[in-house]
C-alpha cells in the first residue's frame, strides 16, 4: 500500500477543471506510480507518449477555454481485452500478441470523450477466463497488499491498478464475475452493469450473452460516473439496449430509508463460504437495517444451478467466439501440419493456454450433436428460469445482498491444479451474470492486517440508480475502500 | 427395365439486392479488388459486432410474401460453426430453428402436363462466406478474398417435390423469374448471385424413398439438369445391380459430366448451431412488412396465364415471354403500343431476341426501343411495308438510323401497291431473261420463283410477293 490517500476520479477532474492540477501532472503522477509498482504486473503496456500528448492537448484546450470534461485529466487503465485504437490488445493471450486494433471499444471511446486519458492496458486472465489472473500468458498479477496472493480475475490487472492507487479508475469486463471478484479481492468497488447497458463494441468476446464492460473504482460515485458516461445505445452493438441512461448517478444519495433489501442468507452461508465473508455480509445486512432499510432474509432457489449453467453456456459461446483465432488473418500464426487445417491446428495449439483450451473443449462438447440438448439446451432453459426467479425477487426487493466471493484473495498457485475449486470462486457472481442483472461489489470494513472482503448487491435490470443508492448507503456506513480522499 | 422414380429437392441461395452487406456497411455487390470491400465486422476482427441490415430483411420478407410463405413476426439468428480459411469468424450467421418464413410454393408448368405447385419448406437469411483462390499462389499457398464475406443471402429450401431433371430446371427458372420480378435478387448465376444444392434419391413404384444424395458444385441450370440426369442414372443402375446407394455428398464435375463422392473428412460436419448471442431476435415491425409488400408485381406464373388467356398467345409463347421479367415488360409495352399481341410476341421472340442474342445484349440495353418495334409492327401490319422490308427495317432501327416510319418515309420503302408499276417491273424482268421465259413456257414451272426473286430485287423488296407472282403468271400465260 502506498499509504497516502488516493484521489477519486471526481476529485482529480475537479482539480483539473479549476486549474489546480494540470492534466499533464495528473498523468505524470500516474505514470510514475505505475513505474514504481511495476512489480505488481498490473500493466501489460503503458501508453506513455500518447497519454502525455493527450494530457498536454487537454491542458492547452483548457487554457483556450475548452472544458476538459467530467473526467478531464483522469488517468484511466483499460483491461487488455478492450480494443484501443493504435495500442496493442492481446487479451492476455499469445495468440493475439502484437495485434493492434484499428478501433476503440465504445466504452473506451466514450470515457476518452469525457476527458479520461488512457495510460495503458492491464493484465488479465487469457480472454477473461480465470479468477486469479494466473491464466495470463504474460505472467500473473500480484495482490497489492500481499505479493504471494492473487488479485482475483479475470480483470486482475485493472483491480490491482486501482487498489494500489496507480489510477483512480479502470475498465474491466465481467462475464461471470470478472469485475466484481477482483474488486472484492483487492478491496475496491467493481460494478457490472445490466447486460445491454454498455455497448460491447470493441470488447473481445468471451461469452457474448454474458459479457459486460464495467468500471473498477475506489468509490461508488466514481463507478456511477463512469457508468453514466459510457452507457447507452450504440449502433455498432445490436445488444446495447435502447434504454435511456439515468443521469446524475454520481450525485445520488445513499439514504437507506425505504430501501427493501433481500438478504440471501442461506446462499451466502453455504458450505465453503469463509467466516470473514459470512461476517462481512451479515454486517452489511445489519448496517442497512440500522440505517432504516427493510432487510429481509430470502432465498434464490435456483442459485445452486447457476454455476453449472454458467459453465455450459459460457464455454459453449466461447468455443464459437474463439474460433476466429485461426492464424489466417491476424495475430500469431504457427506453421505446421498439412494444409490450412494443419496451420490452424498448430496456431491454436501453440497460441492458447491450457484454461482456454479446456473451456473450448467443454463448450464444443456441450454444443455437439447428440449432447446439444442435454447440455446446452437444458442450460439455456435453466438460465431463463433463474433469470425469471431473479426478476421476481427484484420485484419484491430493491436489491439482493450476498457475498461477492466465498473467500478472500488466495495464494498464488493454491488452486492452479484444481479448476473446479477455481470455478467455485464464481458461485456468487454468476447469478447476476446469467440473469443479466446489474451487480456491484463493495469492500466490507476490516480489521488492520485482514484481507479485503467484498459484499455484493444485485439490482433490478436497468435499475442501476436503485442499486447504486443501496451501494452508497453501505459505503457511507464504512463499506469503503481504505484511504480514499 | 423396371421404372424408377426420382425425388428431387433443391436448396437455392440467392444474393439479395442490397447496397451493403448483411451485418456491416461494406459494399455487397460483385467486383472490387480482392479484400477491398471489408471492415472489422466482415473480417471478424476481435471485438467487432454485427448489426443487421434492414433492407436485406425487407427483401427476404418480400420474397417470402411472393412465394406465399408464412412469415414469422419473430425469427432468430443462429451460428453455424465450422472452420474454413475463408470463414473469418469460424461461424456463419444464419437462421436455424426459427427461420424467417416457412411454407410457400412455386408453380411450374411441365410441357404437355398440368401445372404443378412445388412446396417450399423454409426461407431464411444468412451471410455469405469469402472465396478461396487456388490459382496463382504457388503450390503451397492459397489466396483468400473476403469481399463476399457477409453478403446477404436468402436460402430457399424446397420440399422434395420435383420428379425429374426437367422439372428441376423449370423450378429454378421460375424461382429466378420471381427473384428478378420482385427485385429481391439479380439472380445471375455467373456472378454467383444464385447457387444451388440438390438432393436426389430414387425408388421403385410403391417403395419407400431411397437414400438421399446431395450434389454440390452446380454452376448453371443446365448443369443441375445434367447432374441430376447423371446421378439418377447412376442410382438406378446401382439399384438394378442390387447395391445400395449410401447417403452422401457428391461433387458434380461439369467438365467430365460425372459426380464423385466427397472425401468423408470433407463431409463430416457438426455445425453446433446455437442462438447468435450478438443479435437480438429478428422482430418484423409493421412498417417493414408494409415496405416488403409495397409494389408487389404480378408474379411470373400469373403473367404467363394472363398472356395466354387475355392476350390470346400460345402457351409456349406466353411461357417464353415470362421467363425474363424484363422481356415480359418489353413485350407488354410493344403489344400495347402496336395493338397486336400475337404479332408483338412473334416479333419479340424471334426477331428481337435473335438480334439481341447475336449482339450479346440484355433486353434492357436493346438498341430497338419498344415504341419503335411497335411502330414497325404497325407499319407491317397495315400493309404499308412488306414483311421483307420490315425485317430490314428492324436492322436499320437497331443500327440507329432513326425511327421506323421516318426511315420508310425518307427512303420510299412503302410497299409498291401500284398495279401498273408492278406490271412494268415484271415485264422488264421477262424482257431481260428471254431464255428463261421460253423455258417456263416450255414447262419448267420452277422458273417462276426465279422471276419473282428478280422482280423483288428490282423493286427493292417493296412489292407484295403475292401480287408479283400473280402478275408474272398472267404475263407468261
PDB file of C-alpha atoms in Angstrom, chain B residues 170-370:
ATOM      1  CA  UNK B 170     -38.324 -25.360 -64.661  1.00  0.00           C
ATOM      2  CA  UNK B 171     -38.419 -24.779 -60.909  1.00  0.00           C
ATOM      3  CA  UNK B 172     -35.097 -22.950 -60.967  1.00  0.00           C
ATOM      4  CA  UNK B 173     -36.144 -20.921 -63.968  1.00  0.00           C
ATOM      5  CA  UNK B 174     -39.378 -19.887 -62.290  1.00  0.00           C
ATOM      6  CA  UNK B 175     -37.706 -19.115 -58.978  1.00  0.00           C
ATOM      7  CA  UNK B 176     -35.224 -16.920 -60.792  1.00  0.00           C
ATOM      8  CA  UNK B 177     -38.099 -15.119 -62.558  1.00  0.00           C
ATOM      9  CA  UNK B 178     -39.722 -14.452 -59.198  1.00  0.00           C
ATOM     10  CA  UNK B 179     -36.465 -13.230 -57.644  1.00  0.00           C
ATOM     11  CA  UNK B 180     -35.948 -10.832 -60.508  1.00  0.00           C
ATOM     12  CA  UNK B 181     -39.563  -9.697 -60.891  1.00  0.00           C
ATOM     13  CA  UNK B 182     -39.760  -8.793 -57.217  1.00  0.00           C
ATOM     14  CA  UNK B 183     -36.382  -7.052 -57.267  1.00  0.00           C
ATOM     15  CA  UNK B 184     -35.181  -9.354 -54.490  1.00  0.00           C
ATOM     16  CA  UNK B 185     -32.103 -10.574 -56.350  1.00  0.00           C
ATOM     17  CA  UNK B 186     -30.348 -10.078 -59.654  1.00  0.00           C
ATOM     18  CA  UNK B 187     -30.122 -13.862 -59.651  1.00  0.00           C
ATOM     19  CA  UNK B 188     -27.186 -14.031 -62.054  1.00  0.00           C
ATOM     20  CA  UNK B 189     -25.717 -17.500 -61.778  1.00  0.00           C
ATOM     21  CA  UNK B 190     -22.495 -16.331 -63.434  1.00  0.00           C
ATOM     22  CA  UNK B 191     -21.977 -13.682 -60.765  1.00  0.00           C
ATOM     23  CA  UNK B 192     -22.658 -16.220 -58.062  1.00  0.00           C
ATOM     24  CA  UNK B 193     -25.938 -14.497 -57.146  1.00  0.00           C
ATOM     25  CA  UNK B 194     -27.686 -17.790 -57.376  1.00  0.00           C
ATOM     26  CA  UNK B 195     -26.327 -21.069 -56.078  1.00  0.00           C
ATOM     27  CA  UNK B 196     -27.989 -24.381 -55.836  1.00  0.00           C
ATOM     28  CA  UNK B 197     -27.550 -27.627 -53.912  1.00  0.00           C
ATOM     29  CA  UNK B 198     -29.558 -30.630 -54.936  1.00  0.00           C
ATOM     30  CA  UNK B 199     -30.865 -33.630 -53.011  1.00  0.00           C
ATOM     31  CA  UNK B 200     -31.903 -36.654 -55.025  1.00  0.00           C
ATOM     32  CA  UNK B 201     -32.958 -40.223 -54.389  1.00  0.00           C
ATOM     33  CA  UNK B 202     -34.594 -42.922 -56.480  1.00  0.00           C
ATOM     34  CA  UNK B 203     -37.066 -45.659 -55.631  1.00  0.00           C
ATOM     35  CA  UNK B 204     -39.289 -48.168 -57.390  1.00  0.00           C
ATOM     36  CA  UNK B 205     -43.046 -47.807 -57.617  1.00  0.00           C
ATOM     37  CA  UNK B 206     -44.670 -48.264 -54.251  1.00  0.00           C
ATOM     38  CA  UNK B 207     -41.362 -48.454 -52.441  1.00  0.00           C
ATOM     39  CA  UNK B 208     -40.087 -46.074 -49.775  1.00  0.00           C
ATOM     40  CA  UNK B 209     -37.691 -43.400 -50.931  1.00  0.00           C
ATOM     41  CA  UNK B 210     -34.103 -44.377 -51.457  1.00  0.00           C
ATOM     42  CA  UNK B 211     -31.038 -42.971 -49.728  1.00  0.00           C
ATOM     43  CA  UNK B 212     -30.610 -39.265 -50.312  1.00  0.00           C
ATOM     44  CA  UNK B 213     -27.557 -37.983 -52.117  1.00  0.00           C
ATOM     45  CA  UNK B 214     -26.613 -34.331 -52.001  1.00  0.00           C
ATOM     46  CA  UNK B 215     -24.971 -32.832 -55.071  1.00  0.00           C
ATOM     47  CA  UNK B 216     -22.730 -29.818 -54.844  1.00  0.00           C
ATOM     48  CA  UNK B 217     -20.787 -27.599 -57.214  1.00  0.00           C
ATOM     49  CA  UNK B 218     -23.674 -26.933 -59.580  1.00  0.00           C
ATOM     50  CA  UNK B 219     -22.942 -23.769 -61.508  1.00  0.00           C
ATOM     51  CA  UNK B 220     -25.758 -23.464 -64.036  1.00  0.00           C
ATOM     52  CA  UNK B 221     -29.352 -24.547 -64.514  1.00  0.00           C
ATOM     53  CA  UNK B 222     -28.200 -26.803 -67.330  1.00  0.00           C
ATOM     54  CA  UNK B 223     -25.536 -28.185 -65.022  1.00  0.00           C
ATOM     55  CA  UNK B 224     -28.234 -29.011 -62.473  1.00  0.00           C
ATOM     56  CA  UNK B 225     -30.234 -30.823 -65.121  1.00  0.00           C
ATOM     57  CA  UNK B 226     -27.248 -32.760 -66.416  1.00  0.00           C
ATOM     58  CA  UNK B 227     -26.007 -33.620 -62.945  1.00  0.00           C
ATOM     59  CA  UNK B 228     -29.441 -34.914 -61.997  1.00  0.00           C
ATOM     60  CA  UNK B 229     -29.736 -36.954 -65.185  1.00  0.00           C
ATOM     61  CA  UNK B 230     -26.379 -38.494 -64.466  1.00  0.00           C
ATOM     62  CA  UNK B 231     -26.997 -39.072 -60.789  1.00  0.00           C
ATOM     63  CA  UNK B 232     -30.439 -40.591 -61.278  1.00  0.00           C
ATOM     64  CA  UNK B 233     -28.982 -42.951 -63.871  1.00  0.00           C
ATOM     65  CA  UNK B 234     -26.149 -43.837 -61.504  1.00  0.00           C
ATOM     66  CA  UNK B 235     -28.508 -44.559 -58.623  1.00  0.00           C
ATOM     67  CA  UNK B 236     -30.887 -46.505 -60.865  1.00  0.00           C
ATOM     68  CA  UNK B 237     -28.008 -48.632 -62.168  1.00  0.00           C
ATOM     69  CA  UNK B 238     -26.822 -49.271 -58.620  1.00  0.00           C
ATOM     70  CA  UNK B 239     -30.343 -50.291 -57.706  1.00  0.00           C
ATOM     71  CA  UNK B 240     -30.577 -52.712 -60.616  1.00  0.00           C
ATOM     72  CA  UNK B 241     -27.217 -54.147 -59.675  1.00  0.00           C
ATOM     73  CA  UNK B 242     -28.594 -54.688 -56.176  1.00  0.00           C
ATOM     74  CA  UNK B 243     -26.079 -52.425 -54.479  1.00  0.00           C
ATOM     75  CA  UNK B 244     -27.342 -49.866 -52.026  1.00  0.00           C
ATOM     76  CA  UNK B 245     -26.943 -46.142 -52.580  1.00  0.00           C
ATOM     77  CA  UNK B 246     -25.431 -44.609 -49.480  1.00  0.00           C
ATOM     78  CA  UNK B 247     -26.472 -41.213 -48.160  1.00  0.00           C
ATOM     79  CA  UNK B 248     -23.567 -38.966 -49.063  1.00  0.00           C
ATOM     80  CA  UNK B 249     -22.499 -35.714 -50.632  1.00  0.00           C
ATOM     81  CA  UNK B 250     -21.148 -35.845 -54.167  1.00  0.00           C
ATOM     82  CA  UNK B 251     -19.454 -33.214 -56.255  1.00  0.00           C
ATOM     83  CA  UNK B 252     -20.582 -32.588 -59.808  1.00  0.00           C
ATOM     84  CA  UNK B 253     -17.716 -32.373 -62.280  1.00  0.00           C
ATOM     85  CA  UNK B 254     -19.170 -30.430 -65.174  1.00  0.00           C
ATOM     86  CA  UNK B 255     -16.200 -30.979 -67.495  1.00  0.00           C
ATOM     87  CA  UNK B 256     -16.262 -34.747 -67.047  1.00  0.00           C
ATOM     88  CA  UNK B 257     -20.024 -34.954 -66.737  1.00  0.00           C
ATOM     89  CA  UNK B 258     -19.955 -37.098 -63.618  1.00  0.00           C
ATOM     90  CA  UNK B 259     -20.374 -36.952 -59.879  1.00  0.00           C
ATOM     91  CA  UNK B 260     -17.805 -38.163 -57.386  1.00  0.00           C
ATOM     92  CA  UNK B 261     -18.089 -38.602 -53.645  1.00  0.00           C
ATOM     93  CA  UNK B 262     -16.572 -36.015 -51.334  1.00  0.00           C
ATOM     94  CA  UNK B 263     -13.972 -37.434 -49.020  1.00  0.00           C
ATOM     95  CA  UNK B 264     -15.546 -38.456 -45.745  1.00  0.00           C
ATOM     96  CA  UNK B 265     -13.450 -35.853 -43.925  1.00  0.00           C
ATOM     97  CA  UNK B 266     -14.805 -33.041 -46.083  1.00  0.00           C
ATOM     98  CA  UNK B 267     -18.278 -34.184 -45.286  1.00  0.00           C
ATOM     99  CA  UNK B 268     -18.073 -34.766 -41.548  1.00  0.00           C
ATOM    100  CA  UNK B 269     -19.576 -31.579 -40.193  1.00  0.00           C
ATOM    101  CA  UNK B 270     -21.196 -30.994 -36.862  1.00  0.00           C
ATOM    102  CA  UNK B 271     -22.233 -27.381 -37.144  1.00  0.00           C
ATOM    103  CA  UNK B 272     -23.052 -26.971 -33.439  1.00  0.00           C
ATOM    104  CA  UNK B 273     -25.824 -24.483 -34.128  1.00  0.00           C
ATOM    105  CA  UNK B 274     -26.801 -22.219 -31.284  1.00  0.00           C
ATOM    106  CA  UNK B 275     -28.635 -18.885 -30.992  1.00  0.00           C
ATOM    107  CA  UNK B 276     -26.448 -15.933 -32.087  1.00  0.00           C
ATOM    108  CA  UNK B 277     -25.894 -14.010 -28.848  1.00  0.00           C
ATOM    109  CA  UNK B 278     -24.687 -10.890 -30.649  1.00  0.00           C
ATOM    110  CA  UNK B 279     -28.044 -10.240 -32.295  1.00  0.00           C
ATOM    111  CA  UNK B 280     -31.459  -9.855 -30.727  1.00  0.00           C
ATOM    112  CA  UNK B 281     -34.323 -11.841 -32.236  1.00  0.00           C
ATOM    113  CA  UNK B 282     -35.404 -10.534 -35.618  1.00  0.00           C
ATOM    114  CA  UNK B 283     -38.772  -8.913 -34.950  1.00  0.00           C
ATOM    115  CA  UNK B 284     -40.605  -7.651 -38.015  1.00  0.00           C
ATOM    116  CA  UNK B 285     -42.422  -4.392 -37.466  1.00  0.00           C
ATOM    117  CA  UNK B 286     -45.459  -3.359 -39.462  1.00  0.00           C
ATOM    118  CA  UNK B 287     -43.570  -0.706 -41.386  1.00  0.00           C
ATOM    119  CA  UNK B 288     -41.066  -3.250 -42.607  1.00  0.00           C
ATOM    120  CA  UNK B 289     -43.728  -5.721 -43.672  1.00  0.00           C
ATOM    121  CA  UNK B 290     -45.634  -2.950 -45.452  1.00  0.00           C
ATOM    122  CA  UNK B 291     -42.447  -1.898 -47.235  1.00  0.00           C
ATOM    123  CA  UNK B 292     -41.799  -5.502 -48.237  1.00  0.00           C
ATOM    124  CA  UNK B 293     -45.280  -5.803 -49.747  1.00  0.00           C
ATOM    125  CA  UNK B 294     -45.276  -2.413 -51.457  1.00  0.00           C
ATOM    126  CA  UNK B 295     -45.413  -2.519 -55.220  1.00  0.00           C
ATOM    127  CA  UNK B 296     -45.510  -6.308 -55.381  1.00  0.00           C
ATOM    128  CA  UNK B 297     -45.581  -7.079 -59.097  1.00  0.00           C
ATOM    129  CA  UNK B 298     -47.750  -9.596 -60.898  1.00  0.00           C
ATOM    130  CA  UNK B 299     -45.896 -12.886 -60.429  1.00  0.00           C
ATOM    131  CA  UNK B 300     -44.464 -14.708 -63.451  1.00  0.00           C
ATOM    132  CA  UNK B 301     -46.944 -17.590 -63.425  1.00  0.00           C
ATOM    133  CA  UNK B 302     -49.911 -15.211 -63.250  1.00  0.00           C
ATOM    134  CA  UNK B 303     -48.438 -13.162 -66.025  1.00  0.00           C
ATOM    135  CA  UNK B 304     -47.965 -16.253 -68.119  1.00  0.00           C
ATOM    136  CA  UNK B 305     -51.611 -17.164 -67.590  1.00  0.00           C
ATOM    137  CA  UNK B 306     -52.734 -13.673 -68.496  1.00  0.00           C
ATOM    138  CA  UNK B 307     -50.633 -13.571 -71.652  1.00  0.00           C
ATOM    139  CA  UNK B 308     -52.229 -16.837 -72.743  1.00  0.00           C
ATOM    140  CA  UNK B 309     -55.797 -16.149 -71.670  1.00  0.00           C
ATOM    141  CA  UNK B 310     -56.273 -12.417 -72.069  1.00  0.00           C
ATOM    142  CA  UNK B 311     -53.862 -11.755 -74.920  1.00  0.00           C
ATOM    143  CA  UNK B 312     -54.550 -14.994 -76.742  1.00  0.00           C
ATOM    144  CA  UNK B 313     -50.936 -16.101 -77.011  1.00  0.00           C
ATOM    145  CA  UNK B 314     -49.971 -19.749 -77.449  1.00  0.00           C
ATOM    146  CA  UNK B 315     -48.925 -21.266 -74.090  1.00  0.00           C
ATOM    147  CA  UNK B 316     -45.387 -21.803 -75.297  1.00  0.00           C
ATOM    148  CA  UNK B 317     -45.036 -18.153 -76.309  1.00  0.00           C
ATOM    149  CA  UNK B 318     -46.604 -16.951 -73.070  1.00  0.00           C
ATOM    150  CA  UNK B 319     -44.091 -19.113 -71.193  1.00  0.00           C
ATOM    151  CA  UNK B 320     -41.059 -17.950 -73.120  1.00  0.00           C
ATOM    152  CA  UNK B 321     -42.074 -14.317 -72.720  1.00  0.00           C
ATOM    153  CA  UNK B 322     -42.379 -14.608 -68.952  1.00  0.00           C
ATOM    154  CA  UNK B 323     -39.085 -16.360 -68.184  1.00  0.00           C
ATOM    155  CA  UNK B 324     -37.370 -12.988 -68.026  1.00  0.00           C
ATOM    156  CA  UNK B 325     -39.474 -10.284 -66.358  1.00  0.00           C
ATOM    157  CA  UNK B 326     -37.679  -7.617 -68.384  1.00  0.00           C
ATOM    158  CA  UNK B 327     -38.634  -9.404 -71.620  1.00  0.00           C
ATOM    159  CA  UNK B 328     -42.229  -9.622 -70.444  1.00  0.00           C
ATOM    160  CA  UNK B 329     -42.208  -5.918 -69.608  1.00  0.00           C
ATOM    161  CA  UNK B 330     -40.789  -5.062 -73.012  1.00  0.00           C
ATOM    162  CA  UNK B 331     -43.284  -7.304 -74.750  1.00  0.00           C
ATOM    163  CA  UNK B 332     -46.181  -5.700 -72.922  1.00  0.00           C
ATOM    164  CA  UNK B 333     -45.084  -2.249 -73.978  1.00  0.00           C
ATOM    165  CA  UNK B 334     -44.774  -3.370 -77.602  1.00  0.00           C
ATOM    166  CA  UNK B 335     -48.084  -5.250 -77.550  1.00  0.00           C
ATOM    167  CA  UNK B 336     -49.935  -2.332 -76.075  1.00  0.00           C
ATOM    168  CA  UNK B 337     -48.473   0.260 -78.430  1.00  0.00           C
ATOM    169  CA  UNK B 338     -48.841  -1.938 -81.502  1.00  0.00           C
ATOM    170  CA  UNK B 339     -52.307  -3.169 -80.556  1.00  0.00           C
ATOM    171  CA  UNK B 340     -51.461  -6.668 -81.744  1.00  0.00           C
ATOM    172  CA  UNK B 341     -50.189  -9.021 -79.005  1.00  0.00           C
ATOM    173  CA  UNK B 342     -49.650 -12.003 -81.291  1.00  0.00           C
ATOM    174  CA  UNK B 343     -47.572 -10.019 -83.755  1.00  0.00           C
ATOM    175  CA  UNK B 344     -45.735  -8.410 -80.838  1.00  0.00           C
ATOM    176  CA  UNK B 345     -44.987 -11.872 -79.382  1.00  0.00           C
ATOM    177  CA  UNK B 346     -43.653 -13.109 -82.730  1.00  0.00           C
ATOM    178  CA  UNK B 347     -41.513 -10.073 -83.273  1.00  0.00           C
ATOM    179  CA  UNK B 348     -40.102 -10.074 -79.752  1.00  0.00           C
ATOM    180  CA  UNK B 349     -39.469 -13.807 -79.526  1.00  0.00           C
ATOM    181  CA  UNK B 350     -37.975 -14.367 -82.959  1.00  0.00           C
ATOM    182  CA  UNK B 351     -36.617 -11.154 -84.443  1.00  0.00           C
ATOM    183  CA  UNK B 352     -35.742  -9.020 -81.450  1.00  0.00           C
ATOM    184  CA  UNK B 353     -34.400 -11.725 -79.107  1.00  0.00           C
ATOM    185  CA  UNK B 354     -32.452 -13.153 -82.065  1.00  0.00           C
ATOM    186  CA  UNK B 355     -30.893  -9.784 -82.712  1.00  0.00           C
ATOM    187  CA  UNK B 356     -30.034  -9.300 -79.034  1.00  0.00           C
ATOM    188  CA  UNK B 357     -28.557 -12.776 -78.802  1.00  0.00           C
ATOM    189  CA  UNK B 358     -26.305 -12.061 -81.786  1.00  0.00           C
ATOM    190  CA  UNK B 359     -25.062  -8.927 -80.134  1.00  0.00           C
ATOM    191  CA  UNK B 360     -24.921 -10.391 -76.656  1.00  0.00           C
ATOM    192  CA  UNK B 361     -27.140  -7.691 -75.198  1.00  0.00           C
ATOM    193  CA  UNK B 362     -29.717  -7.937 -72.417  1.00  0.00           C
ATOM    194  CA  UNK B 363     -33.122  -6.599 -73.295  1.00  0.00           C
ATOM    195  CA  UNK B 364     -32.568  -3.641 -71.026  1.00  0.00           C
ATOM    196  CA  UNK B 365     -29.913  -2.492 -73.486  1.00  0.00           C
ATOM    197  CA  UNK B 366     -31.939  -3.226 -76.617  1.00  0.00           C
ATOM    198  CA  UNK B 367     -30.999  -0.839 -79.409  1.00  0.00           C
ATOM    199  CA  UNK B 368     -34.621  -1.010 -80.546  1.00  0.00           C
ATOM    200  CA  UNK B 369     -36.985   0.788 -78.213  1.00  0.00           C
ATOM    201  CA  UNK B 370     -40.327  -0.870 -77.518  1.00  0.00           C
TER     202      UNK B 370
END
